[in-house]
mmCIF file of C-alpha atoms and ligand atoms in Angstrom:
data_model
loop_
_atom_site.group_PDB
_atom_site.id
_atom_site.type_symbol
_atom_site.label_atom_id
_atom_site.label_comp_id
_atom_site.label_asym_id
_atom_site.label_seq_id
_atom_site.Cartn_x
_atom_site.Cartn_y
_atom_site.Cartn_z
ATOM 1 C CA MET W 1 -29.056 -32.009 48.836
ATOM 2 C CA LEU W 2 -30.274 -35.598 48.504
ATOM 3 C CA PHE W 3 -27.466 -37.763 48.878
ATOM 4 C CA PRO W 4 -25.603 -39.355 51.924
ATOM 5 C CA HIS W 5 -22.089 -38.602 50.913
ATOM 6 C CA ILE W 6 -22.795 -34.908 51.660
ATOM 7 C CA PRO W 7 -21.633 -33.766 55.287
ATOM 8 C CA HIS W 8 -24.198 -34.171 58.001
ATOM 9 C CA ASN W 9 -24.684 -30.398 58.840
ATOM 10 C CA SER W 10 -25.156 -29.565 55.099
ATOM 11 C CA GLY W 11 -28.989 -29.056 55.666
ATOM 12 C CA ILE W 12 -28.287 -26.018 57.722
ATOM 13 C CA LYS W 13 -27.570 -22.955 55.741
ATOM 14 C CA LYS W 14 -24.146 -21.681 56.146
ATOM 15 C CA THR W 15 -24.269 -17.951 55.513
ATOM 16 C CA LYS W 16 -21.469 -15.435 54.830
ATOM 17 C CA THR W 17 -22.293 -12.568 57.193
ATOM 18 C CA THR W 18 -22.701 -8.913 56.115
ATOM 19 C CA ARG W 19 -22.918 -5.906 58.173
ATOM 20 C CA VAL W 20 -25.745 -4.277 56.050
ATOM 21 C CA GLU W 21 -29.081 -5.443 55.995
ATOM 22 C CA ALA W 22 -29.845 -7.446 52.915
ATOM 23 C CA GLY W 23 -32.121 -5.352 50.682
ATOM 24 C CA ASP W 24 -31.134 -1.830 52.550
ATOM 25 C CA SER W 25 -28.271 0.309 51.500
ATOM 26 C CA PRO W 26 -26.294 1.515 54.545
ATOM 27 C CA ALA W 27 -27.942 4.830 54.336
ATOM 28 C CA GLN W 28 -31.422 3.092 54.010
ATOM 29 C CA SER W 29 -30.556 1.132 57.488
ATOM 30 C CA GLU W 30 -29.224 4.271 59.077
ATOM 31 C CA ALA W 31 -32.624 6.109 58.029
ATOM 32 C CA ASN W 32 -34.536 3.051 59.361
ATOM 33 C CA ASN W 33 -32.683 3.112 62.790
ATOM 34 C CA ALA W 34 -33.209 6.916 63.117
ATOM 35 C CA THR W 35 -37.124 6.393 62.551
ATOM 36 C CA ASP W 36 -36.949 3.700 64.812
ATOM 37 C CA VAL W 37 -35.553 5.904 67.659
ATOM 38 C CA ARG W 38 -38.295 8.559 67.197
ATOM 39 C CA LEU W 39 -40.972 5.779 67.046
ATOM 40 C CA ASP W 40 -40.049 4.253 70.040
ATOM 41 C CA ARG W 41 -39.816 7.667 72.107
ATOM 42 C CA ILE W 42 -43.265 8.536 71.186
ATOM 43 C CA VAL W 43 -44.634 4.803 71.849
ATOM 44 C CA HIS W 44 -42.813 5.032 75.444
ATOM 45 C CA LEU W 45 -44.120 8.600 76.088
ATOM 46 C CA LEU W 46 -47.931 7.642 75.038
ATOM 47 C CA MET W 47 -47.533 4.358 77.042
ATOM 48 C CA GLU W 48 -46.351 6.365 80.168
ATOM 49 C CA HIS W 49 -49.144 8.806 79.870
ATOM 50 C CA ALA W 50 -51.600 6.144 78.874
ATOM 51 C CA THR W 51 -54.641 7.839 80.654
ATOM 52 C CA VAL W 52 -54.162 11.340 79.303
ATOM 53 C CA VAL W 53 -53.936 13.075 75.928
ATOM 54 C CA VAL W 54 -50.285 14.167 75.225
ATOM 55 C CA SER W 55 -49.880 17.422 73.357
ATOM 56 C CA GLY W 56 -48.239 17.513 69.912
ATOM 57 C CA THR W 57 -45.936 20.075 71.122
ATOM 58 C CA LYS W 58 -44.776 17.873 74.318
ATOM 59 C CA ILE W 59 -44.086 14.923 71.826
ATOM 60 C CA ALA W 60 -42.251 17.306 69.610
ATOM 61 C CA GLN W 61 -40.042 18.454 72.289
ATOM 62 C CA GLU W 62 -39.229 14.823 73.228
ATOM 63 C CA ILE W 63 -38.150 13.711 69.844
ATOM 64 C CA SER W 64 -36.554 17.105 69.064
ATOM 65 C CA SER W 65 -38.611 17.840 66.325
ATOM 66 C CA ASN W 66 -41.942 19.663 64.822
ATOM 67 C CA ARG W 67 -45.553 18.946 65.359
ATOM 68 C CA SER W 68 -45.911 18.066 61.671
ATOM 69 C CA GLU W 69 -43.288 15.442 61.891
ATOM 70 C CA VAL W 70 -45.043 14.113 65.038
ATOM 71 C CA TRP W 71 -48.082 13.997 63.120
ATOM 72 C CA ARG W 72 -46.419 12.000 60.139
ATOM 73 C CA LEU W 73 -44.687 9.528 63.000
ATOM 74 C CA ILE W 74 -48.446 8.979 64.619
ATOM 75 C CA GLN W 75 -49.626 8.070 61.152
ATOM 76 C CA GLN W 76 -46.631 5.527 60.803
ATOM 77 C CA LEU W 77 -47.553 4.123 64.043
ATOM 78 C CA CYS W 78 -51.340 3.644 63.177
ATOM 79 C CA GLY W 79 -50.205 2.041 59.730
ATOM 80 C CA LEU W 80 -48.128 -0.134 62.479
ATOM 81 C CA GLY W 81 -51.596 -1.228 63.941
ATOM 82 C CA VAL W 82 -50.852 0.859 67.076
ATOM 83 C CA ASP W 83 -54.306 2.393 68.062
ATOM 84 C CA VAL W 84 -53.602 6.124 68.639
ATOM 85 C CA ALA W 85 -56.313 8.650 68.691
ATOM 86 C CA GLY W 86 -56.015 12.365 68.224
ATOM 87 C CA HIS W 87 -54.802 15.117 66.113
ATOM 88 C CA PRO W 88 -52.019 17.804 65.976
ATOM 89 C CA SER W 89 -54.484 20.286 67.504
ATOM 90 C CA THR W 90 -55.709 18.453 70.571
ATOM 91 C CA GLY W 91 -52.873 15.907 70.896
ATOM 92 C CA TYR W 92 -52.665 12.256 71.149
ATOM 93 C CA GLN W 93 -53.546 9.275 73.263
ATOM 94 C CA LEU W 94 -53.217 5.398 73.175
ATOM 95 C CA LYS W 95 -56.442 3.776 72.890
ATOM 96 C CA SER W 96 -55.091 0.189 73.659
ATOM 97 C CA VAL W 97 -51.913 -1.287 74.768
ATOM 98 C CA PRO W 98 -50.001 -1.753 71.343
ATOM 99 C CA ASP W 99 -49.257 -5.244 69.943
ATOM 100 C CA LEU W 100 -45.620 -4.207 69.350
ATOM 101 C CA LEU W 101 -42.840 -6.521 70.085
ATOM 102 C CA LEU W 102 -41.120 -4.368 72.426
ATOM 103 C CA PRO W 103 -38.390 -5.191 74.582
ATOM 104 C CA GLU W 104 -39.828 -3.656 77.777
ATOM 105 C CA ILE W 105 -42.893 -5.472 77.158
ATOM 106 C CA LEU W 106 -41.415 -9.021 76.449
ATOM 107 C CA ALA W 107 -38.264 -8.780 78.914
ATOM 108 C CA PRO W 108 -40.256 -9.041 82.025
ATOM 109 C CA ILE W 109 -42.405 -11.997 80.658
ATOM 110 C CA LEU W 110 -39.222 -13.482 79.699
ATOM 111 C CA ARG W 111 -37.129 -13.205 83.066
ATOM 112 C CA GLY W 112 -35.428 -16.081 83.628
ATOM 113 C CA THR W 113 -34.731 -17.353 80.195
ATOM 114 C CA ILE W 114 -31.644 -16.772 78.122
ATOM 115 C CA PHE W 115 -33.501 -14.450 76.011
ATOM 116 C CA ASP W 116 -34.661 -11.771 78.814
ATOM 117 C CA SER W 117 -31.967 -9.181 78.363
ATOM 118 C CA LEU W 118 -30.612 -8.805 74.666
ATOM 119 C CA LEU W 119 -33.883 -8.197 72.922
ATOM 120 C CA HIS W 120 -33.562 -5.891 69.795
ATOM 121 C CA HIS W 121 -36.569 -4.462 68.158
ATOM 122 C CA PHE W 122 -37.234 -2.881 64.709
ATOM 123 C CA TYR W 123 -40.164 -1.483 63.023
ATOM 124 C CA LYS W 124 -38.439 -2.137 59.499
ATOM 125 C CA ILE W 125 -35.439 -4.172 58.624
ATOM 126 C CA GLY W 126 -33.821 -6.120 55.753
ATOM 127 C CA SER W 127 -33.705 -9.547 57.548
ATOM 128 C CA THR W 128 -33.565 -10.498 61.316
ATOM 129 C CA ASN W 129 -31.522 -13.343 60.351
ATOM 130 C CA THR W 130 -28.979 -11.241 58.521
ATOM 131 C CA ALA W 131 -29.014 -8.668 61.376
ATOM 132 C CA ALA W 132 -28.368 -11.709 64.005
ATOM 133 C CA MET W 133 -25.993 -13.482 62.008
ATOM 134 C CA ALA W 134 -23.676 -10.256 61.486
ATOM 135 C CA ALA W 135 -24.322 -9.438 65.359
ATOM 136 C CA ALA W 136 -23.088 -12.927 66.205
ATOM 137 C CA ALA W 137 -20.145 -12.452 63.941
ATOM 138 C CA GLU W 138 -19.085 -9.449 66.064
ATOM 139 C CA GLY W 139 -19.553 -11.471 69.149
ATOM 140 C CA ALA W 140 -23.080 -11.046 70.181
ATOM 141 C CA PRO W 141 -23.743 -13.309 73.357
ATOM 142 C CA GLU W 142 -25.945 -16.251 73.028
ATOM 143 C CA GLY W 143 -29.492 -15.220 73.816
ATOM 144 C CA THR W 144 -29.496 -11.939 71.732
ATOM 145 C CA VAL W 145 -32.702 -11.878 69.945
ATOM 146 C CA PHE W 146 -33.853 -9.486 66.866
ATOM 147 C CA LEU W 147 -37.550 -8.859 66.240
ATOM 148 C CA ALA W 148 -39.267 -6.608 63.558
ATOM 149 C CA GLU W 149 -42.523 -5.477 62.840
ATOM 150 C CA GLU W 150 -41.484 -5.724 59.190
ATOM 151 C CA GLN W 151 -38.671 -7.106 57.005
ATOM 152 C CA THR W 152 -38.085 -5.675 53.581
ATOM 153 C CA ALA W 153 -35.776 -8.568 52.736
ATOM 154 C CA GLY W 154 -37.027 -11.642 54.690
ATOM 155 C CA ARG W 155 -35.441 -14.784 53.615
ATOM 156 C CA GLY W 156 -36.641 -18.643 53.670
ATOM 157 C CA ARG W 157 -34.854 -21.663 53.036
ATOM 158 C CA GLY W 158 -33.486 -22.489 49.746
ATOM 159 C CA ALA W 159 -33.086 -18.940 48.647
ATOM 160 C CA HIS W 160 -36.832 -18.265 48.917
ATOM 161 C CA ALA W 161 -38.031 -14.992 49.997
ATOM 162 C CA TRP W 162 -40.276 -14.936 53.055
ATOM 163 C CA ASP W 163 -43.222 -12.636 52.972
ATOM 164 C CA SER W 164 -42.982 -10.332 56.032
ATOM 165 C CA ALA W 165 -45.989 -8.143 55.995
ATOM 166 C CA ARG W 166 -45.973 -5.425 58.488
ATOM 167 C CA SER W 167 -47.279 -6.111 61.957
ATOM 168 C CA ALA W 168 -48.981 -9.120 60.551
ATOM 169 C CA GLY W 169 -46.340 -11.745 61.589
ATOM 170 C CA ILE W 170 -43.777 -12.644 64.070
ATOM 171 C CA TYR W 171 -40.251 -12.099 62.534
ATOM 172 C CA CYS W 172 -37.798 -13.451 65.024
ATOM 173 C CA SER W 173 -34.219 -14.259 65.084
ATOM 174 C CA ALA W 174 -32.119 -15.733 68.180
ATOM 175 C CA VAL W 175 -28.414 -16.040 68.350
ATOM 176 C CA LEU W 176 -27.348 -19.486 69.988
ATOM 177 C CA ARG W 177 -23.857 -20.653 70.852
ATOM 178 C CA PRO W 178 -24.477 -24.427 71.237
ATOM 179 C CA PRO W 179 -21.822 -26.561 72.889
ATOM 180 C CA LEU W 180 -22.326 -29.124 70.048
ATOM 181 C CA PRO W 181 -20.715 -30.468 66.993
ATOM 182 C CA PRO W 182 -22.214 -28.960 63.789
ATOM 183 C CA SER W 183 -23.936 -32.533 62.969
ATOM 184 C CA ASP W 184 -26.328 -31.993 65.958
ATOM 185 C CA VAL W 185 -27.725 -28.499 64.678
ATOM 186 C CA LEU W 186 -30.534 -30.233 62.568
ATOM 187 C CA VAL W 187 -31.633 -31.448 65.858
ATOM 188 C CA LEU W 188 -31.576 -28.076 67.273
ATOM 189 C CA SER W 189 -33.853 -26.903 64.167
ATOM 190 C CA LEU W 190 -36.150 -29.595 64.894
ATOM 191 C CA ALA W 191 -36.258 -28.627 68.428
ATOM 192 C CA ALA W 192 -37.493 -24.932 67.335
ATOM 193 C CA GLY W 193 -40.175 -26.537 65.209
ATOM 194 C CA LEU W 194 -41.347 -28.389 68.670
ATOM 195 C CA ALA W 195 -40.917 -24.964 70.367
ATOM 196 C CA VAL W 196 -43.131 -23.086 67.906
ATOM 197 C CA ARG W 197 -45.815 -25.678 67.994
ATOM 198 C CA ALA W 198 -45.849 -25.709 71.795
ATOM 199 C CA ALA W 199 -46.198 -21.891 71.772
ATOM 200 C CA ILE W 200 -49.270 -21.978 69.575
ATOM 201 C CA GLU W 201 -51.072 -24.593 71.411
ATOM 202 C CA GLN W 202 -50.453 -23.211 74.881
ATOM 203 C CA ILE W 203 -52.322 -20.071 73.517
ATOM 204 C CA ASN W 204 -55.135 -22.000 71.610
ATOM 205 C CA PRO W 205 -54.897 -25.799 72.165
ATOM 206 C CA ARG W 206 -57.743 -26.229 69.492
ATOM 207 C CA VAL W 207 -55.425 -25.351 66.567
ATOM 208 C CA SER W 208 -54.732 -28.513 64.912
ATOM 209 C CA LEU W 209 -50.764 -28.399 63.887
ATOM 210 C CA ASP W 210 -48.662 -30.564 61.735
ATOM 211 C CA LEU W 211 -45.045 -30.408 61.640
ATOM 212 C CA LYS W 212 -43.206 -31.223 57.908
ATOM 213 C CA TRP W 213 -39.668 -32.116 58.190
ATOM 214 C CA PRO W 214 -37.350 -30.477 58.584
ATOM 215 C CA ASN W 215 -39.190 -27.615 60.327
ATOM 216 C CA ASP W 216 -42.410 -26.031 58.735
ATOM 217 C CA VAL W 217 -45.392 -25.935 61.053
ATOM 218 C CA LEU W 218 -48.665 -26.352 58.848
ATOM 219 C CA ILE W 219 -52.243 -26.076 59.628
ATOM 220 C CA ALA W 220 -54.706 -28.122 57.102
ATOM 221 C CA GLY W 221 -51.639 -28.657 54.707
ATOM 222 C CA LYS W 222 -50.970 -25.083 54.785
ATOM 223 C CA LYS W 223 -47.643 -23.359 56.211
ATOM 224 C CA VAL W 224 -48.047 -20.955 59.242
ATOM 225 C CA CYS W 225 -44.486 -20.889 60.161
ATOM 226 C CA GLY W 226 -41.269 -21.486 58.607
ATOM 227 C CA ILE W 227 -37.812 -21.521 60.415
ATOM 228 C CA LEU W 228 -34.468 -20.641 58.691
ATOM 229 C CA THR W 229 -31.474 -21.958 60.773
ATOM 230 C CA GLU W 230 -28.132 -20.809 59.758
ATOM 231 C CA MET W 231 -24.782 -21.365 61.484
ATOM 232 C CA ASN W 232 -21.200 -20.454 61.303
ATOM 233 C CA ALA W 233 -18.871 -23.459 62.394
ATOM 234 C CA GLU W 234 -15.478 -25.099 62.473
ATOM 235 C CA ALA W 235 -15.187 -28.656 61.391
ATOM 236 C CA THR W 236 -15.988 -30.070 64.968
ATOM 237 C CA ARG W 237 -17.440 -26.940 66.589
ATOM 238 C CA VAL W 238 -20.441 -24.744 66.080
ATOM 239 C CA ARG W 239 -19.308 -20.989 66.598
ATOM 240 C CA TYR W 240 -22.848 -19.702 66.458
ATOM 241 C CA VAL W 241 -26.158 -20.645 65.095
ATOM 242 C CA VAL W 242 -29.045 -18.058 64.314
ATOM 243 C CA VAL W 243 -32.639 -19.518 64.495
ATOM 244 C CA GLY W 244 -34.825 -17.704 62.557
ATOM 245 C CA ILE W 245 -38.495 -18.026 62.932
ATOM 246 C CA GLY W 246 -41.475 -16.513 60.899
ATOM 247 C CA ILE W 247 -44.894 -17.126 62.083
ATOM 248 C CA ASN W 248 -47.895 -16.017 59.876
ATOM 249 C CA VAL W 249 -50.128 -14.727 62.684
ATOM 250 C CA ASN W 250 -52.531 -11.968 61.705
ATOM 251 C CA HIS W 251 -52.433 -11.825 58.098
ATOM 252 C CA ALA W 252 -55.844 -11.371 56.560
ATOM 253 C CA THR W 253 -54.779 -12.333 52.994
ATOM 254 C CA PHE W 254 -51.430 -13.454 51.216
ATOM 255 C CA PRO W 255 -50.200 -12.400 47.855
ATOM 256 C CA LYS W 256 -51.905 -14.606 45.041
ATOM 257 C CA GLU W 257 -48.692 -16.853 44.320
ATOM 258 C CA LEU W 258 -48.832 -17.857 48.078
ATOM 259 C CA GLN W 259 -52.539 -18.235 48.533
ATOM 260 C CA ARG W 260 -52.286 -22.130 47.992
ATOM 261 C CA GLU W 261 -49.862 -22.854 50.347
ATOM 262 C CA ALA W 262 -49.612 -20.231 53.148
ATOM 263 C CA THR W 263 -52.050 -19.730 55.888
ATOM 264 C CA SER W 264 -52.163 -17.588 59.263
ATOM 265 C CA LEU W 265 -53.485 -17.986 62.824
ATOM 266 C CA ARG W 266 -56.177 -15.500 62.173
ATOM 267 C CA LEU W 267 -57.335 -17.272 58.953
ATOM 268 C CA ALA W 268 -57.327 -20.581 60.469
ATOM 269 C CA THR W 269 -59.125 -19.627 63.674
ATOM 270 C CA GLY W 270 -61.115 -16.624 62.539
ATOM 271 C CA SER W 271 -59.770 -14.190 65.061
ATOM 272 C CA GLU W 272 -56.648 -11.931 65.893
ATOM 273 C CA TRP W 273 -53.975 -12.888 67.939
ATOM 274 C CA SER W 274 -51.466 -11.193 70.221
ATOM 275 C CA ARG W 275 -48.302 -11.161 68.597
ATOM 276 C CA VAL W 276 -46.762 -10.216 72.137
ATOM 277 C CA GLU W 277 -48.176 -13.234 73.881
ATOM 278 C CA LEU W 278 -47.234 -15.578 71.099
ATOM 279 C CA THR W 279 -43.595 -14.181 70.898
ATOM 280 C CA ALA W 280 -43.213 -14.538 74.552
ATOM 281 C CA ALA W 281 -44.737 -17.989 74.568
ATOM 282 C CA LEU W 282 -42.286 -18.803 71.722
ATOM 283 C CA LEU W 283 -39.250 -17.657 73.332
ATOM 284 C CA LYS W 284 -39.967 -19.365 76.555
ATOM 285 C CA SER W 285 -40.669 -22.731 74.734
ATOM 286 C CA LEU W 286 -37.275 -21.992 72.480
ATOM 287 C CA ASP W 287 -35.518 -21.655 75.968
ATOM 288 C CA ARG W 288 -36.756 -24.852 77.539
ATOM 289 C CA GLU W 289 -36.013 -27.057 74.308
ATOM 290 C CA TYR W 290 -32.766 -25.530 73.815
ATOM 291 C CA ARG W 291 -31.640 -25.802 77.619
ATOM 292 C CA ALA W 292 -32.747 -29.281 77.792
ATOM 293 C CA LEU W 293 -30.688 -30.265 74.426
ATOM 294 C CA VAL W 294 -27.374 -28.772 75.769
ATOM 295 C CA GLU W 295 -27.803 -29.538 79.571
ATOM 296 C CA GLN W 296 -29.408 -33.046 79.453
ATOM 297 C CA LYS W 297 -27.857 -36.025 78.131
ATOM 298 C CA ASP W 298 -30.942 -37.931 76.395
ATOM 299 C CA THR W 299 -32.818 -34.897 74.905
ATOM 300 C CA ARG W 300 -31.721 -35.311 71.373
ATOM 301 C CA GLN W 301 -33.391 -38.677 71.266
ATOM 302 C CA SER W 302 -36.710 -37.105 72.971
ATOM 303 C CA ILE W 303 -36.630 -34.400 70.311
ATOM 304 C CA LEU W 304 -36.454 -36.864 67.313
ATOM 305 C CA ARG W 305 -39.309 -39.001 69.099
ATOM 306 C CA ARG W 306 -41.629 -36.022 69.614
ATOM 307 C CA PHE W 307 -40.800 -34.795 66.222
ATOM 308 C CA ALA W 308 -41.854 -38.005 64.627
ATOM 309 C CA GLU W 309 -44.897 -38.286 66.919
ATOM 310 C CA GLN W 310 -46.114 -34.728 66.054
ATOM 311 C CA SER W 311 -45.640 -34.959 62.489
ATOM 312 C CA THR W 312 -47.653 -36.837 59.909
ATOM 313 C CA TRP W 313 -44.882 -36.561 57.394
ATOM 314 C CA VAL W 314 -42.095 -38.447 59.087
ATOM 315 C CA ARG W 315 -43.517 -41.997 58.639
ATOM 316 C CA GLY W 316 -45.770 -43.556 55.986
ATOM 317 C CA LYS W 317 -46.352 -40.290 53.697
ATOM 318 C CA GLN W 318 -45.721 -40.608 49.599
ATOM 319 C CA VAL W 319 -43.514 -37.641 49.003
ATOM 320 C CA ARG W 320 -41.453 -36.228 46.400
ATOM 321 C CA ILE W 321 -38.122 -34.441 47.530
ATOM 322 C CA GLU W 322 -36.537 -31.730 45.199
ATOM 323 C CA GLU W 323 -33.381 -29.920 45.393
ATOM 324 C CA ASN W 324 -30.931 -28.347 43.242
ATOM 325 C CA GLY W 325 -32.450 -30.408 40.186
ATOM 326 C CA SER W 326 -32.384 -33.912 42.048
ATOM 327 C CA LYS W 327 -35.388 -35.599 42.796
ATOM 328 C CA VAL W 328 -36.348 -38.617 45.094
ATOM 329 C CA GLU W 329 -39.755 -40.144 45.349
ATOM 330 C CA GLY W 330 -40.562 -42.639 47.887
ATOM 331 C CA ILE W 331 -42.533 -43.263 51.286
ATOM 332 C CA THR W 332 -41.112 -41.798 54.314
ATOM 333 C CA GLU W 333 -39.607 -44.393 57.007
ATOM 334 C CA GLY W 334 -38.905 -42.276 59.982
ATOM 335 C CA LEU W 335 -35.821 -40.034 61.049
ATOM 336 C CA ASP W 336 -32.199 -41.496 61.636
ATOM 337 C CA ASP W 337 -30.393 -40.654 64.958
ATOM 338 C CA ARG W 338 -29.085 -37.256 63.447
ATOM 339 C CA GLY W 339 -32.541 -36.192 62.410
ATOM 340 C CA PHE W 340 -32.315 -36.893 58.663
ATOM 341 C CA LEU W 341 -35.300 -37.918 56.983
ATOM 342 C CA GLN W 342 -35.457 -41.752 55.685
ATOM 343 C CA VAL W 343 -37.253 -42.362 52.656
ATOM 344 C CA ARG W 344 -37.965 -45.750 50.902
ATOM 345 C CA THR W 345 -37.400 -45.429 47.093
ATOM 346 C CA ALA W 346 -37.561 -47.757 44.498
ATOM 347 C CA GLN W 347 -33.731 -48.069 44.526
ATOM 348 C CA GLY W 348 -33.788 -48.671 48.414
ATOM 349 C CA LEU W 349 -33.667 -46.676 51.484
ATOM 350 C CA GLN W 350 -32.386 -43.054 51.195
ATOM 351 C CA THR W 351 -31.168 -40.330 53.560
ATOM 352 C CA ILE W 352 -32.436 -37.052 52.949
ATOM 353 C CA LEU W 353 -30.084 -34.318 54.225
ATOM 354 C CA SER W 354 -32.162 -31.224 53.289
ATOM 355 C CA GLY W 355 -34.785 -30.413 50.635
ATOM 356 C CA THR W 356 -38.304 -29.302 49.990
ATOM 357 C CA VAL W 357 -40.656 -32.275 51.034
ATOM 358 C CA ARG W 358 -43.975 -32.329 49.071
ATOM 359 C CA GLU W 359 -46.846 -34.882 49.171
ATOM 360 C CA ARG W 360 -47.402 -36.805 45.966
HETATM 361 C C1 LIG E 401 -38.640 -20.916 55.409
HETATM 362 O O1 LIG E 401 -38.250 -20.787 54.139
HETATM 363 O O2 LIG E 401 -39.686 -21.896 55.557
HETATM 364 C C2 LIG E 401 -37.953 -20.381 56.345
HETATM 365 C C3 LIG E 401 -38.555 -18.959 56.565
HETATM 366 C C4 LIG E 401 -37.995 -18.358 57.869
HETATM 367 C C5 LIG E 401 -38.460 -16.728 57.966
HETATM 368 C C6 LIG E 401 -37.949 -16.166 59.184
HETATM 369 S S1 LIG E 401 -38.763 -14.760 59.532
HETATM 370 C C7 LIG E 401 -37.459 -14.341 60.489
HETATM 371 C C8 LIG E 401 -36.120 -14.781 59.947
HETATM 372 N N1 LIG E 401 -35.681 -13.668 59.210
HETATM 373 C C9 LIG E 401 -35.343 -13.967 57.895
HETATM 374 O O3 LIG E 401 -35.010 -13.441 57.032
HETATM 375 N N2 LIG E 401 -36.167 -15.179 57.766
HETATM 376 C C10 LIG E 401 -36.527 -15.584 59.037
#
């Protein structure tokens, strides 16, 4: 939406919540969950016995199944990037600590943040945002996090799909219940972009990052992270917000149609990143930004100032913004005090509430 008469919070997507994962039938959801439990048990067993070979029979007993099913699940784990050596006749052993976003690995690192106790991990899910919105509607507390190795119906802004290749990216959605009016949620969303940038820089300060309003993170003009913020609100009060963050981490390539505009941390730096390390840094950094916003008075101004400082798009950029058939062209002239983008056009200064910003 490009015109100022639209309510302030309209840049943040309001979604009707559903119980079933987008893209998954109820039966498929059930099947995914059942597989998750067995994969989880196997990973735990192998981690508990990291220095020894665990027999297929023992694993089969643990998951109440048979050795050929164990073999099939081990193959699935290998496909997820888990480094397991072995064979049904010899048994199995982990060759390295798996880079899976498992709650028991992340929770101790996140101790003291709002995200340390309600982490939910899925090997495969429709969309972590859909799951988080449904959970929030059912009363999930603030700090609940949904993490997935793969999304089958990952959602982006503007009804776009989000490419969610298995074990390559971070797909993370956090439930927040900020004591803020709906008009402040855009600032929260900008803060999430700052948090992503800080997390990436903490791990590798040499990566040169840019923020594109409202909250894309770019490397050399290509998107490395997208954020989908959705909320459920009354006129003056937010009930809950889901901040969904997708980071392209270890993608070696992208589907053809994305190659011009997407990149990954691996493609940009030439080496693989630990998704566990980055997820922990991300949630810590989001915790810092969020707490400051809801607990300290002047944080909103600081977020707007830091976003403008860290973005080449907020000031002095020739842009074209399109949404729902409307088009605005002009030069960016900063953010207003609610976080909306100001653009100087031939017709005067316009306030952009949402839309896809492109350089012209
Ligand atoms: C964008 O279009 O830039 C936003 C992309 C947001 C993708 C993330 S991945 C985790 C969460 N689950 C989703 O379905 N979408 C968000």
